[in-house]
Coordinates of C-alpha atoms (C1' of nucleotides) in Angstrom, one line a residue:
Chain W
M1463 CA -25.0 31.1 -60.2
D1464 CA -26.3 34.1 -58.7
T1465 CA -29.0 33.0 -56.9
V1466 CA -29.6 30.5 -54.0
E1467 CA -32.5 28.1 -53.0
T1468 CA -34.7 28.5 -50.0
R1469 CA -33.6 25.5 -48.7
E1470 CA -29.9 26.9 -48.5
L1471 CA -31.2 29.5 -46.9
R1472 CA -33.0 27.3 -44.5
Y1473 CA -30.4 25.4 -43.9
F1474 CA -28.0 28.3 -43.2
I1475 CA -30.3 30.1 -40.5
A1476 CA -30.8 26.8 -38.8
V1477 CA -27.0 26.7 -38.1
A1478 CA -26.2 30.5 -37.6
D1479 CA -29.3 29.9 -34.8
E1480 CA -27.3 26.9 -33.5
L1481 CA -23.9 27.4 -33.9
H1482 CA -24.0 24.0 -34.2
F1483 CA -24.2 21.6 -36.7
G1484 CA -25.6 18.6 -35.1
R1485 CA -28.6 20.4 -33.6
A1486 CA -29.2 22.4 -36.8
A1487 CA -29.4 19.3 -38.6
E1488 CA -31.4 17.8 -35.8
R1489 CA -33.7 20.7 -36.0
L1490 CA -34.4 20.4 -39.6
G1491 CA -34.8 16.9 -39.9
I1492 CA -32.1 15.8 -41.7
A1493 CA -28.6 14.2 -40.8
Q1494 CA -25.4 16.3 -40.3
P1495 CA -23.3 15.3 -43.1
P1496 CA -25.6 16.6 -45.9
L1497 CA -25.9 20.2 -43.6
S1498 CA -22.3 20.1 -43.6
R1499 CA -22.3 20.0 -47.4
A1500 CA -25.0 22.0 -48.2
I1501 CA -23.4 24.8 -46.0
Q1502 CA -19.6 24.2 -47.6
Q1503 CA -21.4 24.6 -51.1
L1504 CA -23.5 27.7 -50.2
E1505 CA -20.2 29.2 -49.0
R1506 CA -18.5 28.1 -52.7
R1507 CA -21.4 29.4 -54.6
L1508 CA -21.2 32.8 -52.6
G1509 CA -17.5 32.7 -52.7
V1510 CA -17.7 34.0 -49.4
A1511 CA -16.9 32.3 -45.8
L1512 CA -19.9 32.4 -43.8
L1513 CA -18.8 30.5 -40.6
H1514 CA -15.4 30.4 -38.7
R1515 CA -15.1 26.5 -37.9
N1516 CA -13.3 26.8 -34.5
R1517 CA -12.8 23.0 -33.8
R1518 CA -15.4 23.3 -30.9
G1519 CA -18.3 25.0 -32.6
V1520 CA -18.6 27.3 -34.8
S1521 CA -18.9 31.2 -35.2
L1522 CA -20.2 33.6 -38.4
T1523 CA -18.2 35.4 -40.3
G1524 CA -18.9 39.0 -40.8
A1525 CA -20.6 37.9 -43.9
G1526 CA -22.9 35.1 -42.2
E1527 CA -24.4 37.8 -39.9
V1528 CA -25.2 39.7 -43.2
L1529 CA -26.6 36.6 -44.6
R1530 CA -28.4 35.6 -41.3
Q1531 CA -30.1 39.0 -41.4
E1532 CA -31.0 39.0 -45.1
G1533 CA -31.4 35.4 -45.5
R1534 CA -34.2 35.5 -42.6
A1535 CA -36.1 38.3 -44.2
A1536 CA -36.0 36.8 -47.1
L1537 CA -37.4 33.2 -45.7
D1538 CA -40.1 35.6 -44.3
A1539 CA -40.9 36.7 -47.8
T1540 CA -41.1 33.8 -49.1
A1541 CA -43.3 32.3 -46.5
A1542 CA -45.8 35.3 -46.9
A1543 CA -46.1 34.8 -50.5
V1544 CA -47.1 31.4 -49.8
R1545 CA -49.2 31.9 -47.1
R1546 CA -51.2 34.7 -48.9
T1547 CA -51.5 32.9 -52.1
R1548 CA -53.3 29.9 -50.1
R1549 CA -55.2 32.1 -49.1
A1550 CA -56.2 33.8 -52.5
G1551 CA -56.6 30.2 -53.3
G1552 CA -60.8 30.5 -53.8
A1553 CA -60.7 34.0 -55.3
D1554 CA -60.6 33.2 -59.0
G1555 CA -61.2 36.3 -61.3
P1556 CA -58.2 38.6 -61.6
G1557 CA -57.9 41.9 -60.2
D1558 CA -58.6 41.0 -56.3
T1559 CA -55.7 39.6 -54.5
G1560 CA -58.3 37.2 -52.1
D1561 CA -61.6 37.4 -50.1
H1562 CA -60.6 38.0 -46.7
L1563 CA -58.3 39.8 -44.5
V1564 CA -56.3 38.8 -41.3
L1565 CA -56.1 41.6 -38.9
A1566 CA -53.2 41.3 -36.3
V1567 CA -53.6 43.3 -32.9
K1568 CA -52.2 43.4 -29.8
A1569 CA -54.1 40.8 -27.7
G1570 CA -55.8 43.2 -25.5
A1571 CA -55.3 46.3 -26.6
F1572 CA -57.2 48.7 -29.0
H1573 CA -60.6 47.6 -27.9
E1574 CA -62.7 50.7 -28.3
L1575 CA -60.9 51.4 -31.8
L1576 CA -61.2 47.9 -32.9
N1577 CA -64.5 48.2 -32.5
K1578 CA -65.0 51.2 -34.4
L1579 CA -63.1 50.3 -36.9
L1580 CA -65.0 47.1 -37.6
D1581 CA -68.3 48.3 -37.3
A1582 CA -67.4 51.4 -39.6
Y1583 CA -65.6 48.7 -42.2
A1584 CA -68.6 46.0 -42.2
N1585 CA -71.4 49.0 -43.4
E1586 CA -68.9 49.6 -46.6
P1587 CA -70.5 48.1 -49.4
G1588 CA -68.6 45.2 -50.4
A1589 CA -66.8 44.6 -47.3
A1590 CA -64.5 41.4 -46.9
R1591 CA -64.6 39.3 -44.2
I1592 CA -61.8 40.3 -41.5
D1593 CA -60.4 37.4 -39.4
V1594 CA -59.1 39.3 -36.0
L1595 CA -55.7 37.6 -35.0
P1596 CA -55.1 38.5 -31.3
S1597 CA -51.0 38.3 -30.9
G1598 CA -48.0 38.6 -28.8
T1599 CA -46.6 41.7 -27.5
C1600 CA -44.8 43.4 -30.4
E1601 CA -45.4 40.6 -32.6
Q1602 CA -47.8 41.9 -34.9
E1603 CA -44.3 42.9 -37.2
G1604 CA -43.3 39.0 -37.8
M1605 CA -46.9 38.8 -38.7
L1606 CA -46.9 40.8 -41.2
R1607 CA -43.8 39.9 -42.7
D1608 CA -44.4 36.4 -43.3
G1609 CA -47.8 36.2 -44.2
R1610 CA -49.4 35.0 -41.3
A1611 CA -51.6 38.5 -41.4
D1612 CA -52.3 41.1 -44.0
V1613 CA -52.8 44.6 -41.7
A1614 CA -52.6 45.4 -38.4
L1615 CA -52.9 47.8 -35.4
M1616 CA -49.7 49.0 -34.1
H1617 CA -48.7 51.0 -31.1
T1618 CA -45.6 53.7 -32.1
P1619 CA -43.2 53.6 -30.1
F1620 CA -43.8 50.2 -28.9
N1621 CA -43.4 48.6 -32.4
T1622 CA -41.1 49.8 -35.0
L1623 CA -43.2 50.8 -38.6
A1624 CA -39.9 49.9 -40.5
G1625 CA -40.7 48.0 -43.7
F1626 CA -44.5 49.1 -43.7
D1627 CA -46.9 51.6 -45.0
S1628 CA -48.6 52.9 -42.2
V1629 CA -51.4 55.7 -41.5
A1630 CA -51.6 57.2 -38.1
L1631 CA -54.7 56.8 -36.3
M1632 CA -54.7 58.4 -32.8
T1633 CA -52.2 59.6 -31.0
E1634 CA -52.9 59.6 -27.0
E1635 CA -51.3 59.9 -23.6
Q1636 CA -50.0 57.6 -21.3
V1637 CA -51.4 56.7 -17.8
A1638 CA -49.3 54.7 -15.1
I1639 CA -52.0 51.8 -13.7
V1640 CA -51.7 51.4 -10.3
P1641 CA -53.5 49.5 -7.5
A1642 CA -56.2 51.5 -6.3
R1643 CA -55.5 51.3 -2.6
H1644 CA -52.0 52.3 -3.3
P1645 CA -50.8 55.7 -2.0
L1646 CA -50.1 56.7 -5.5
A1647 CA -53.4 56.1 -6.7
T1648 CA -54.6 59.6 -5.0
R1649 CA -51.9 61.6 -7.2
R1650 CA -53.2 63.4 -9.7
T1651 CA -50.7 63.1 -11.7
L1652 CA -47.1 60.9 -12.0
S1653 CA -44.1 61.7 -13.9
L1654 CA -42.0 58.9 -15.0
A1655 CA -39.4 59.6 -12.2
D1656 CA -42.3 59.2 -9.5
I1657 CA -42.8 55.6 -10.7
A1658 CA -39.1 54.3 -11.6
D1659 CA -38.1 52.9 -8.2
V1660 CA -41.2 52.4 -6.0
P1661 CA -39.7 49.5 -4.0
D1662 CA -43.3 47.8 -3.8
L1663 CA -44.5 48.4 -6.9
P1664 CA -41.9 47.1 -9.4
L1665 CA -42.9 48.1 -13.4
A1666 CA -44.1 44.8 -14.5
R1667 CA -41.6 43.3 -17.6
W1668 CA -43.5 42.4 -20.9
S1669 CA -41.4 39.9 -22.9
S1670 CA -41.0 41.2 -26.4
N1671 CA -39.8 38.6 -29.0
G1672 CA -39.4 35.8 -26.3
V1673 CA -36.9 37.6 -23.9
F1674 CA -37.7 39.9 -21.1
P1675 CA -36.3 42.8 -20.0
P1676 CA -34.1 42.9 -16.5
G1677 CA -35.5 44.6 -13.9
P1678 CA -37.4 43.5 -10.4
G1679 CA -40.4 43.3 -11.6
P1680 CA -42.5 40.1 -12.4
E1681 CA -42.4 38.6 -15.8
V1682 CA -46.1 38.9 -17.4
H1683 CA -47.5 37.1 -20.7
D1684 CA -50.6 38.5 -21.0
Q1685 CA -53.1 41.2 -20.1
T1686 CA -54.9 39.4 -17.6
Q1687 CA -52.1 38.2 -15.7
L1688 CA -51.0 41.6 -15.7
A1689 CA -54.0 43.0 -14.5
Q1690 CA -54.7 40.5 -11.8
L1691 CA -50.8 41.3 -10.2
I1692 CA -51.8 44.9 -10.4
A1693 CA -54.9 44.0 -8.6
L1694 CA -52.9 42.2 -5.8
G1695 CA -51.0 45.0 -5.2
R1696 CA -47.5 43.4 -6.5
T1697 CA -47.0 45.4 -9.7
M1698 CA -47.8 48.5 -12.0
T1699 CA -47.7 49.4 -15.7
V1700 CA -48.0 52.2 -18.0
F1701 CA -50.3 52.0 -20.6
P1702 CA -51.7 54.4 -23.3
E1703 CA -54.8 55.7 -21.6
S1704 CA -57.3 53.9 -23.5
A1705 CA -56.3 50.9 -21.5
R1706 CA -59.1 52.1 -19.1
T1707 CA -62.0 50.6 -20.9
W1708 CA -60.8 47.1 -19.3
L1709 CA -59.6 48.6 -15.9
W1710 CA -61.1 46.6 -12.7
H1711 CA -62.4 48.2 -9.8
E1712 CA -59.2 47.2 -8.1
H1713 CA -57.0 49.2 -10.3
A1714 CA -56.7 53.1 -10.6
A1715 CA -54.9 54.9 -13.8
V1716 CA -52.6 58.1 -13.1
P1717 CA -52.1 60.2 -15.8
L1718 CA -47.9 60.4 -16.4
T1719 CA -46.9 64.0 -17.8
D1720 CA -44.0 63.1 -19.3
A1721 CA -44.5 59.7 -21.0
P1722 CA -43.8 59.6 -24.5
K1723 CA -47.0 59.8 -26.5
V1724 CA -48.5 57.0 -28.1
T1725 CA -49.8 56.8 -31.4
T1726 CA -52.1 53.7 -32.9
H1727 CA -51.1 53.1 -36.5
I1728 CA -52.9 50.9 -39.0
A1729 CA -49.8 49.4 -40.8
W1730 CA -49.5 46.9 -44.0
P1731 CA -47.0 45.5 -46.3
A1732 CA -45.6 48.1 -48.2
H1733 CA -46.3 46.2 -51.6
S1734 CA -49.7 45.3 -50.8
R1735 CA -52.2 45.8 -53.6
S1736 CA -55.4 44.5 -51.8
R1737 CA -58.7 46.1 -53.0
A1738 CA -59.6 44.9 -49.6
L1739 CA -57.6 46.1 -47.7
A1740 CA -57.3 50.2 -49.4
E1741 CA -60.7 49.7 -48.5
L1742 CA -59.7 49.1 -44.4
V1743 CA -57.3 51.5 -44.5
R1744 CA -59.7 54.6 -45.9
T1745 CA -62.3 53.6 -43.6
A1746 CA -59.9 53.6 -40.4
S1747 CA -58.3 56.8 -41.7
R1748 CA -62.0 58.4 -41.7
L1749 CA -62.6 57.3 -37.9
Chain O
M1239 CA -44.2 21.2 -47.5
D1240 CA -45.3 24.7 -46.6
T1241 CA -42.2 26.4 -48.3
V1242 CA -41.1 27.1 -51.6
E1243 CA -38.0 26.9 -53.6
T1244 CA -36.6 29.9 -55.3
R1245 CA -36.4 28.2 -58.3
E1246 CA -39.9 27.4 -58.5
L1247 CA -40.8 31.2 -57.7
R1248 CA -38.5 32.1 -60.6
Y1249 CA -40.1 29.8 -63.1
F1250 CA -43.7 30.9 -61.9
I1251 CA -42.7 34.8 -62.5
A1252 CA -41.6 33.6 -65.5
V1253 CA -44.6 32.3 -66.7
A1254 CA -46.8 35.1 -65.0
D1255 CA -45.0 37.3 -67.3
E1256 CA -44.9 36.2 -70.1
L1257 CA -48.1 34.5 -69.9
H1258 CA -46.9 31.7 -72.6
F1259 CA -45.1 28.6 -71.4
G1260 CA -42.6 28.1 -74.3
R1261 CA -41.4 32.0 -74.0
A1262 CA -41.2 31.9 -70.3
A1263 CA -38.9 28.5 -70.5
E1264 CA -36.8 30.3 -73.7
R1265 CA -36.2 33.4 -70.9
L1266 CA -35.5 31.0 -68.4
G1267 CA -32.7 28.6 -70.5
I1268 CA -34.8 25.8 -70.2
A1269 CA -37.0 23.2 -72.5
Q1270 CA -40.8 23.9 -72.0
P1271 CA -41.9 20.2 -70.2
P1272 CA -40.2 20.7 -67.4
L1273 CA -41.5 24.1 -66.6
S1274 CA -45.1 22.7 -67.3
R1275 CA -44.5 20.0 -64.8
A1276 CA -42.9 22.5 -62.6
I1277 CA -45.7 24.3 -62.0
Q1278 CA -48.0 22.0 -62.1
Q1279 CA -46.2 20.8 -58.8
L1280 CA -46.1 24.2 -57.8
E1281 CA -50.0 24.4 -57.7
R1282 CA -50.3 21.0 -56.5
R1283 CA -48.1 21.8 -53.8
L1284 CA -49.9 25.0 -53.1
G1285 CA -53.1 23.5 -53.4
V1286 CA -54.4 26.6 -55.4
A1287 CA -54.9 27.0 -59.3
L1288 CA -52.4 29.9 -60.4
L1289 CA -53.1 30.0 -64.2
H1290 CA -56.3 29.3 -66.3
R1291 CA -55.2 27.1 -69.3
N1292 CA -57.2 28.5 -72.2
R1293 CA -56.1 26.4 -74.9
R1294 CA -54.5 29.5 -76.3
G1295 CA -52.2 30.9 -74.0
V1296 CA -52.8 31.3 -70.4
S1297 CA -53.8 33.7 -67.7
L1298 CA -54.0 34.3 -64.1
T1299 CA -55.9 33.6 -61.4
G1300 CA -56.5 35.5 -58.5
A1301 CA -54.1 33.3 -56.9
G1302 CA -51.9 33.9 -59.6
E1303 CA -51.7 37.5 -59.1
V1304 CA -50.9 37.3 -55.5
L1305 CA -48.1 35.0 -56.2
R1306 CA -46.7 37.0 -58.6
Q1307 CA -46.6 40.0 -56.5
E1308 CA -45.3 38.3 -53.2
G1309 CA -43.2 36.1 -54.8
R1310 CA -41.5 38.9 -56.9
A1311 CA -41.0 40.5 -53.5
A1312 CA -39.5 37.2 -52.0
L1313 CA -37.1 36.9 -55.2
D1314 CA -35.7 40.5 -54.7
A1315 CA -35.2 39.8 -51.4
T1316 CA -33.4 36.9 -51.8
A1317 CA -31.2 38.3 -54.4
A1318 CA -30.4 41.2 -51.9
A1319 CA -29.2 38.3 -49.2
V1320 CA -27.2 37.3 -52.0
R1321 CA -25.7 40.6 -52.8
R1322 CA -25.0 42.0 -49.4
T1323 CA -23.7 38.8 -48.3
R1324 CA -21.2 38.6 -51.4
R1325 CA -20.1 42.3 -50.6
A1326 CA -20.2 41.4 -47.0
G1327 CA -17.4 39.0 -48.0
G1328 CA -14.4 40.9 -46.9
A1329 CA -15.4 41.9 -43.4
D1330 CA -14.4 38.9 -41.1
G1331 CA -15.1 40.5 -37.6
P1332 CA -18.9 39.6 -36.6
G1333 CA -20.8 43.1 -35.9
D1334 CA -20.4 44.7 -38.8
T1335 CA -22.5 44.2 -42.0
G1336 CA -19.2 44.9 -44.8
D1337 CA -16.8 47.6 -45.3
H1338 CA -18.9 49.9 -47.6
L1339 CA -22.1 51.3 -48.8
V1340 CA -24.0 51.6 -52.2
L1341 CA -25.8 54.9 -52.6
A1342 CA -28.1 55.0 -55.2
V1343 CA -29.1 58.0 -56.4
K1344 CA -31.2 59.7 -59.8
A1345 CA -28.5 60.3 -62.3
G1346 CA -28.0 63.8 -62.7
A1347 CA -30.3 64.8 -59.5
F1348 CA -28.9 65.7 -56.0
H1349 CA -25.9 67.3 -56.9
E1350 CA -25.5 69.7 -54.3
L1351 CA -26.9 67.7 -51.4
L1352 CA -24.8 65.0 -53.0
N1353 CA -21.6 66.8 -52.7
K1354 CA -22.4 68.3 -49.0
L1355 CA -23.4 64.6 -47.7
L1356 CA -20.4 63.0 -49.1
D1357 CA -18.1 65.4 -47.9
A1358 CA -19.3 65.5 -44.4
Y1359 CA -19.3 62.0 -44.3
A1360 CA -16.0 61.3 -45.3
N1361 CA -14.9 63.9 -42.3
E1362 CA -16.4 61.3 -40.0
P1363 CA -14.2 59.3 -38.1
G1364 CA -14.2 55.8 -39.4
A1365 CA -16.2 56.5 -42.5
A1366 CA -16.7 53.7 -44.7
R1367 CA -16.6 54.1 -48.6
I1368 CA -19.8 54.9 -50.2
D1369 CA -19.7 54.0 -53.7
V1370 CA -22.3 56.7 -55.8
L1371 CA -24.4 54.5 -58.1
P1372 CA -26.2 56.6 -61.3
S1373 CA -29.8 55.0 -61.1
G1374 CA -32.6 55.7 -63.7
T1375 CA -35.6 57.4 -63.5
C1376 CA -37.2 55.9 -60.1
E1377 CA -35.3 53.3 -60.2
Q1378 CA -33.6 53.5 -56.7
E1379 CA -36.6 51.5 -55.1
G1380 CA -36.0 48.2 -56.9
M1381 CA -32.2 48.7 -56.6
L1382 CA -33.0 48.6 -52.6
R1383 CA -35.4 46.2 -52.8
D1384 CA -32.9 43.7 -54.5
G1385 CA -29.8 44.7 -52.8
R1386 CA -27.7 46.4 -55.7
A1387 CA -27.7 49.4 -53.2
D1388 CA -27.8 49.5 -50.0
V1389 CA -29.1 53.2 -49.4
A1390 CA -30.6 55.9 -52.0
L1391 CA -31.9 59.3 -52.3
M1392 CA -35.3 59.7 -53.0
H1393 CA -37.5 62.5 -54.1
T1394 CA -41.2 62.6 -52.8
P1395 CA -44.2 62.5 -54.2
F1396 CA -42.1 60.6 -57.3
N1397 CA -40.4 57.8 -55.2
T1398 CA -42.6 56.2 -52.9
L1399 CA -40.9 55.0 -49.6
A1400 CA -43.5 52.2 -49.0
G1401 CA -41.1 49.5 -47.4
F1402 CA -38.0 51.4 -47.0
D1403 CA -37.0 53.2 -43.6
S1404 CA -36.2 56.9 -44.4
V1405 CA -35.3 60.5 -43.1
A1406 CA -36.5 63.8 -44.6
L1407 CA -33.5 66.1 -45.8
M1408 CA -35.2 68.9 -47.1
T1409 CA -38.0 70.2 -49.0
E1410 CA -38.0 72.5 -52.0
E1411 CA -40.4 74.0 -54.1
Q1412 CA -40.5 73.2 -58.0
V1413 CA -39.3 74.6 -61.1
A1414 CA -40.6 74.9 -64.8
I1415 CA -37.6 74.8 -67.3
V1416 CA -38.2 76.3 -70.2
P1417 CA -36.1 77.5 -73.2
A1418 CA -34.3 80.6 -72.6
R1419 CA -35.8 81.9 -75.8
H1420 CA -39.4 80.9 -75.4
P1421 CA -42.1 83.8 -74.3
L1422 CA -42.5 81.3 -71.1
A1423 CA -39.2 82.3 -70.0
T1424 CA -40.0 86.2 -69.4
R1425 CA -42.6 84.9 -66.5
R1426 CA -42.1 85.6 -63.2
T1427 CA -44.0 82.8 -62.0
L1428 CA -46.1 80.1 -63.9
S1429 CA -48.7 77.9 -62.6
L1430 CA -49.5 74.1 -63.6
A1431 CA -52.4 75.3 -65.9
D1432 CA -50.0 77.7 -67.8
I1433 CA -47.6 74.9 -68.7
A1434 CA -50.2 72.3 -69.4
D1435 CA -51.0 72.5 -72.7
V1436 CA -48.2 74.8 -74.9
P1437 CA -48.6 73.9 -78.2
D1438 CA -45.2 74.3 -79.1
L1439 CA -43.3 73.1 -76.0
P1440 CA -45.2 69.7 -74.9
L1441 CA -44.1 68.8 -71.8
A1442 CA -41.4 65.9 -72.0
R1443 CA -42.1 62.4 -70.8
W1444 CA -39.7 60.1 -68.7
S1445 CA -39.8 56.6 -68.8
S1446 CA -40.6 55.1 -65.4
N1447 CA -39.9 51.5 -64.9
G1448 CA -39.8 51.1 -68.7
V1449 CA -42.9 52.3 -69.8
F1450 CA -43.6 56.0 -70.9
P1451 CA -46.8 57.9 -70.0
P1452 CA -48.8 59.2 -72.9
G1453 CA -48.6 62.3 -74.2
P1454 CA -47.8 64.8 -77.0
G1455 CA -44.1 65.5 -75.8
P1456 CA -40.8 64.2 -76.8
E1457 CA -39.8 60.8 -74.9
V1458 CA -36.4 61.2 -73.1
H1459 CA -34.2 58.7 -71.4
D1460 CA -31.6 61.2 -69.6
Q1461 CA -31.0 64.3 -68.3
T1462 CA -28.5 65.1 -70.8
Q1463 CA -31.0 64.4 -73.5
L1464 CA -33.5 66.5 -71.9
A1465 CA -31.2 69.3 -71.6
Q1466 CA -30.9 69.6 -75.3
L1467 CA -33.9 69.4 -75.8
I1468 CA -35.3 72.2 -73.9
A1469 CA -32.0 74.1 -75.2
L1470 CA -32.9 73.3 -78.5
G1471 CA -37.0 74.7 -78.0
R1472 CA -39.0 71.6 -78.4
T1473 CA -39.7 70.8 -74.9
M1474 CA -39.8 71.8 -71.3
T1475 CA -39.8 69.8 -68.1
V1476 CA -40.8 70.4 -64.1
F1477 CA -38.1 69.7 -61.5
P1478 CA -37.5 70.6 -57.9
E1479 CA -35.5 74.1 -57.9
S1480 CA -32.1 72.2 -56.8
A1481 CA -32.0 71.6 -60.4
R1482 CA -30.7 75.1 -61.3
T1483 CA -27.2 74.0 -60.5
W1484 CA -27.2 72.0 -64.0
L1485 CA -28.8 74.6 -66.2
W1486 CA -27.6 75.6 -69.2
H1487 CA -27.3 79.3 -70.8
E1488 CA -30.0 77.9 -73.1
H1489 CA -32.4 77.2 -70.3
A1490 CA -34.2 79.3 -68.1
A1491 CA -35.9 78.1 -64.9
V1492 CA -39.6 79.6 -63.8
P1493 CA -40.7 79.2 -60.3
L1494 CA -44.2 77.5 -60.4
T1495 CA -46.7 78.8 -57.7
D1496 CA -48.7 75.6 -57.8
A1497 CA -46.6 72.7 -58.2
P1498 CA -46.5 69.7 -55.3
K1499 CA -43.4 70.4 -53.2
V1500 CA -40.7 67.9 -53.4
T1501 CA -39.1 66.3 -50.8
T1502 CA -35.7 64.5 -50.7
H1503 CA -35.3 61.6 -48.7
I1504 CA -32.5 59.1 -47.6
A1505 CA -33.8 55.8 -47.3
W1506 CA -33.1 52.1 -46.7
P1507 CA -34.0 48.5 -46.5
A1508 CA -35.9 48.4 -43.4
H1509 CA -34.0 45.7 -41.5
S1510 CA -31.0 47.4 -42.6
R1511 CA -28.4 46.8 -39.4
S1512 CA -25.3 48.4 -40.4
R1513 CA -23.3 50.7 -38.5
A1514 CA -21.8 52.7 -41.5
L1515 CA -25.3 53.3 -42.7
A1516 CA -26.7 54.2 -39.3
E1517 CA -23.6 56.7 -39.5
L1518 CA -24.7 58.0 -42.9
V1519 CA -28.2 58.9 -42.2
R1520 CA -26.9 60.6 -38.6
T1521 CA -24.8 62.4 -40.7
A1522 CA -27.3 63.3 -43.6
S1523 CA -30.2 64.3 -41.3
R1524 CA -27.6 67.1 -39.5
L1525 CA -27.0 69.1 -42.9
Chain L
dA202 C1' -59.2 18.4 -93.8
dG203 C1' -54.7 20.0 -93.0
dC204 C1' -51.8 23.3 -90.7
dT205 C1' -50.0 25.9 -86.9
dG206 C1' -49.3 26.8 -82.4
dT207 C1' -50.5 26.2 -77.4
dG208 C1' -49.8 23.3 -73.2
dA209 C1' -49.3 18.4 -71.6
dT210 C1' -47.8 13.7 -71.3
dA211 C1' -44.3 9.5 -71.7
dC212 C1' -39.6 7.9 -71.4
dT213 C1' -34.8 8.3 -70.4
dC214 C1' -30.7 9.8 -67.9
dG215 C1' -27.6 12.5 -64.9
dG216 C1' -27.0 15.2 -61.0
dC217 C1' -27.5 16.0 -56.6
dA218 C1' -29.7 16.1 -52.0
dG219 C1' -29.8 12.4 -48.3
dG220 C1' -28.1 8.7 -45.7
dT221 C1' -24.4 5.6 -43.3
dA222 C1' -19.8 4.5 -41.7
dT223 C1' -15.9 6.7 -40.7
dC224 C1' -12.4 10.0 -40.4
dA225 C1' -9.5 14.1 -38.6
dC226 C1' -8.9 17.0 -35.2
dC227 C1' -9.2 18.8 -30.2
dG228 C1' -9.5 18.5 -25.2
dC229 C1' -9.9 16.7 -21.1
dG230 C1' -9.2 13.6 -17.4
dG231 C1' -7.1 9.7 -15.4
Chain C
dC892 C1' 0.3 9.5 -22.0
dC893 C1' -3.4 7.9 -23.5
dG894 C1' -8.3 7.1 -24.2
dC895 C1' -12.6 8.8 -24.6
dG896 C1' -16.2 12.1 -26.1
dG897 C1' -17.7 15.7 -29.3
dT898 C1' -16.9 18.3 -33.1
dG899 C1' -17.4 18.9 -38.7
dA900 C1' -15.4 17.0 -42.7
dT901 C1' -15.0 12.9 -46.4
dA902 C1' -16.6 8.8 -48.3
dC903 C1' -19.3 6.1 -50.4
dC904 C1' -23.8 4.3 -51.8
dT905 C1' -28.8 5.2 -53.4
dG906 C1' -32.8 7.0 -55.1
dC907 C1' -35.4 10.9 -56.2
dC908 C1' -36.0 14.3 -59.3
dG909 C1' -34.7 17.9 -62.6
dA910 C1' -34.1 18.6 -67.4
dG911 C1' -34.1 17.0 -72.4
dT912 C1' -36.0 14.8 -76.6
dA913 C1' -40.4 13.3 -78.7
dT914 C1' -44.8 13.3 -79.1
dC915 C1' -49.3 13.8 -77.7
dA916 C1' -54.1 16.1 -77.5
dC917 C1' -56.4 19.8 -78.6
dA918 C1' -58.2 24.2 -80.3
dG919 C1' -58.6 27.9 -84.3
dC920 C1' -57.2 29.2 -88.4
dT921 C1' -57.6 29.0 -93.7

DNA sequence: AGCTGTGATACTCGGCAGGTATCACCGCGG
DNA sequence: CCGCGGTGATACCTGCCGAGTATCACAGCT
């Protein structure tokens, strides 16, 4: 009586996302009436109103907001349990959790560090296989949370390490990456103020979680796209200085004097018990 | 098809804990056959063997070990979602997550800090109610994880902060607490070696998660019990120096020169969005 | 061999998730 | 003022599946 089925959580999350029973039911692949009843039953069981029914759509109550947050976390944890269990399917002997790791990295970043890490780890005795999973910007967190990945390389302050165990691997300054032929490229250093409002070089905007921050700059989805736009003299961006490894001839990197430092962490779900993971982290922290 | 109901997880965890279908079924309040079938169905659905059936009890496969870990985390997350949603029941306006916080502290510890914190927070405008929930040794982690508490005070290195957000509040040395009439009480300082094997004063053993570490000392469950045993000259213990506030006349505290320092943190579930919590943390970090 | 304890199977029953059809209610435009 | 479209709720039925009882199959004892 004081628990809840994942089905009910899935249903509620769908309604909370759509704020519309019909669309939510469609998304769930069921009809609308059972969905209505399921939500009613959930509210009865929790003894709490989750939705305001306003005769023209619905809205969340305070408790509904809470359940949306917490329920999503619970669903992620459940999905993670399923994924990781399936993945461990082959490994039979008790004690170890599986035979290989999935490492999530931001696509295109960490080249140098990643190479060193994979090399060093491959030389460890009994090293497990490592699948590198390139992910979208800031997507690593969700991947760790719902089990698509076991371990990730993350950049603070861009990624939040909330909810994970992590070890810091390196810290670096940031550089502005500008078109090589632009006047800014001749500067020895730049400050954030210098690059904030350059009319002909608006800062590129990355999508984080599918939504773009406002601003004049172009919206970019991946690094290649960004690199091209910079080479064309249409935009600029700010990156950790290790990004120098992938610069084109048409790019110039100028150190930023007052940008926050960026720290690369290796992070993993806090309750992980995998031997292979522990080994990888140990290898990483010795680099 | 790629999800799992909490009921199935509950069932599996019970079997994984008991390693015995009959006892697990009893614990779950159902009969044994449905449990057998549920586990079979779970294995089919995951496409993975979870148990070795050895015609004399069962044992976990590697995948089973993984599901035990991950599944427990998922169940905790679900229980937390339910608890926090219920708690938020009253609060109706969207935006905030509830009207009060549950703060878990190790019973008997943190007196001074706790007083300061609660006083300071109570003076904040719009302060929420705070329920202080005394918990057993090292039990705060589970309480945060399954929603019995929203925020906790923890001691590193005793508690692990894995999986939580936290802010360090203070660091202190540790002291040995010995009977006032014992020869050791006359020392200005002690080292860990000095107290490791005193024949007539074996170190008390605390239960952590229900299991006691091995050793000659008496098993204690709470601080009062411990205080009494020390006063009786039967045992001694090691505590952060803030424990001095609750010492009896029959106790003496002797600084330890080489014990690890203890840091007090305020910690909370990483995905928490509560305004009241943010306020409390801000207050705490200003102390 | 017989006993005991293990998990699996066979079969039945009841509840509940799900579907279809319909209602009740509101807002809107003619 | 009266349809009309769109909302979520209700009524009713059906079929699946979770749970119970009884029993089996098998291994290790004595």
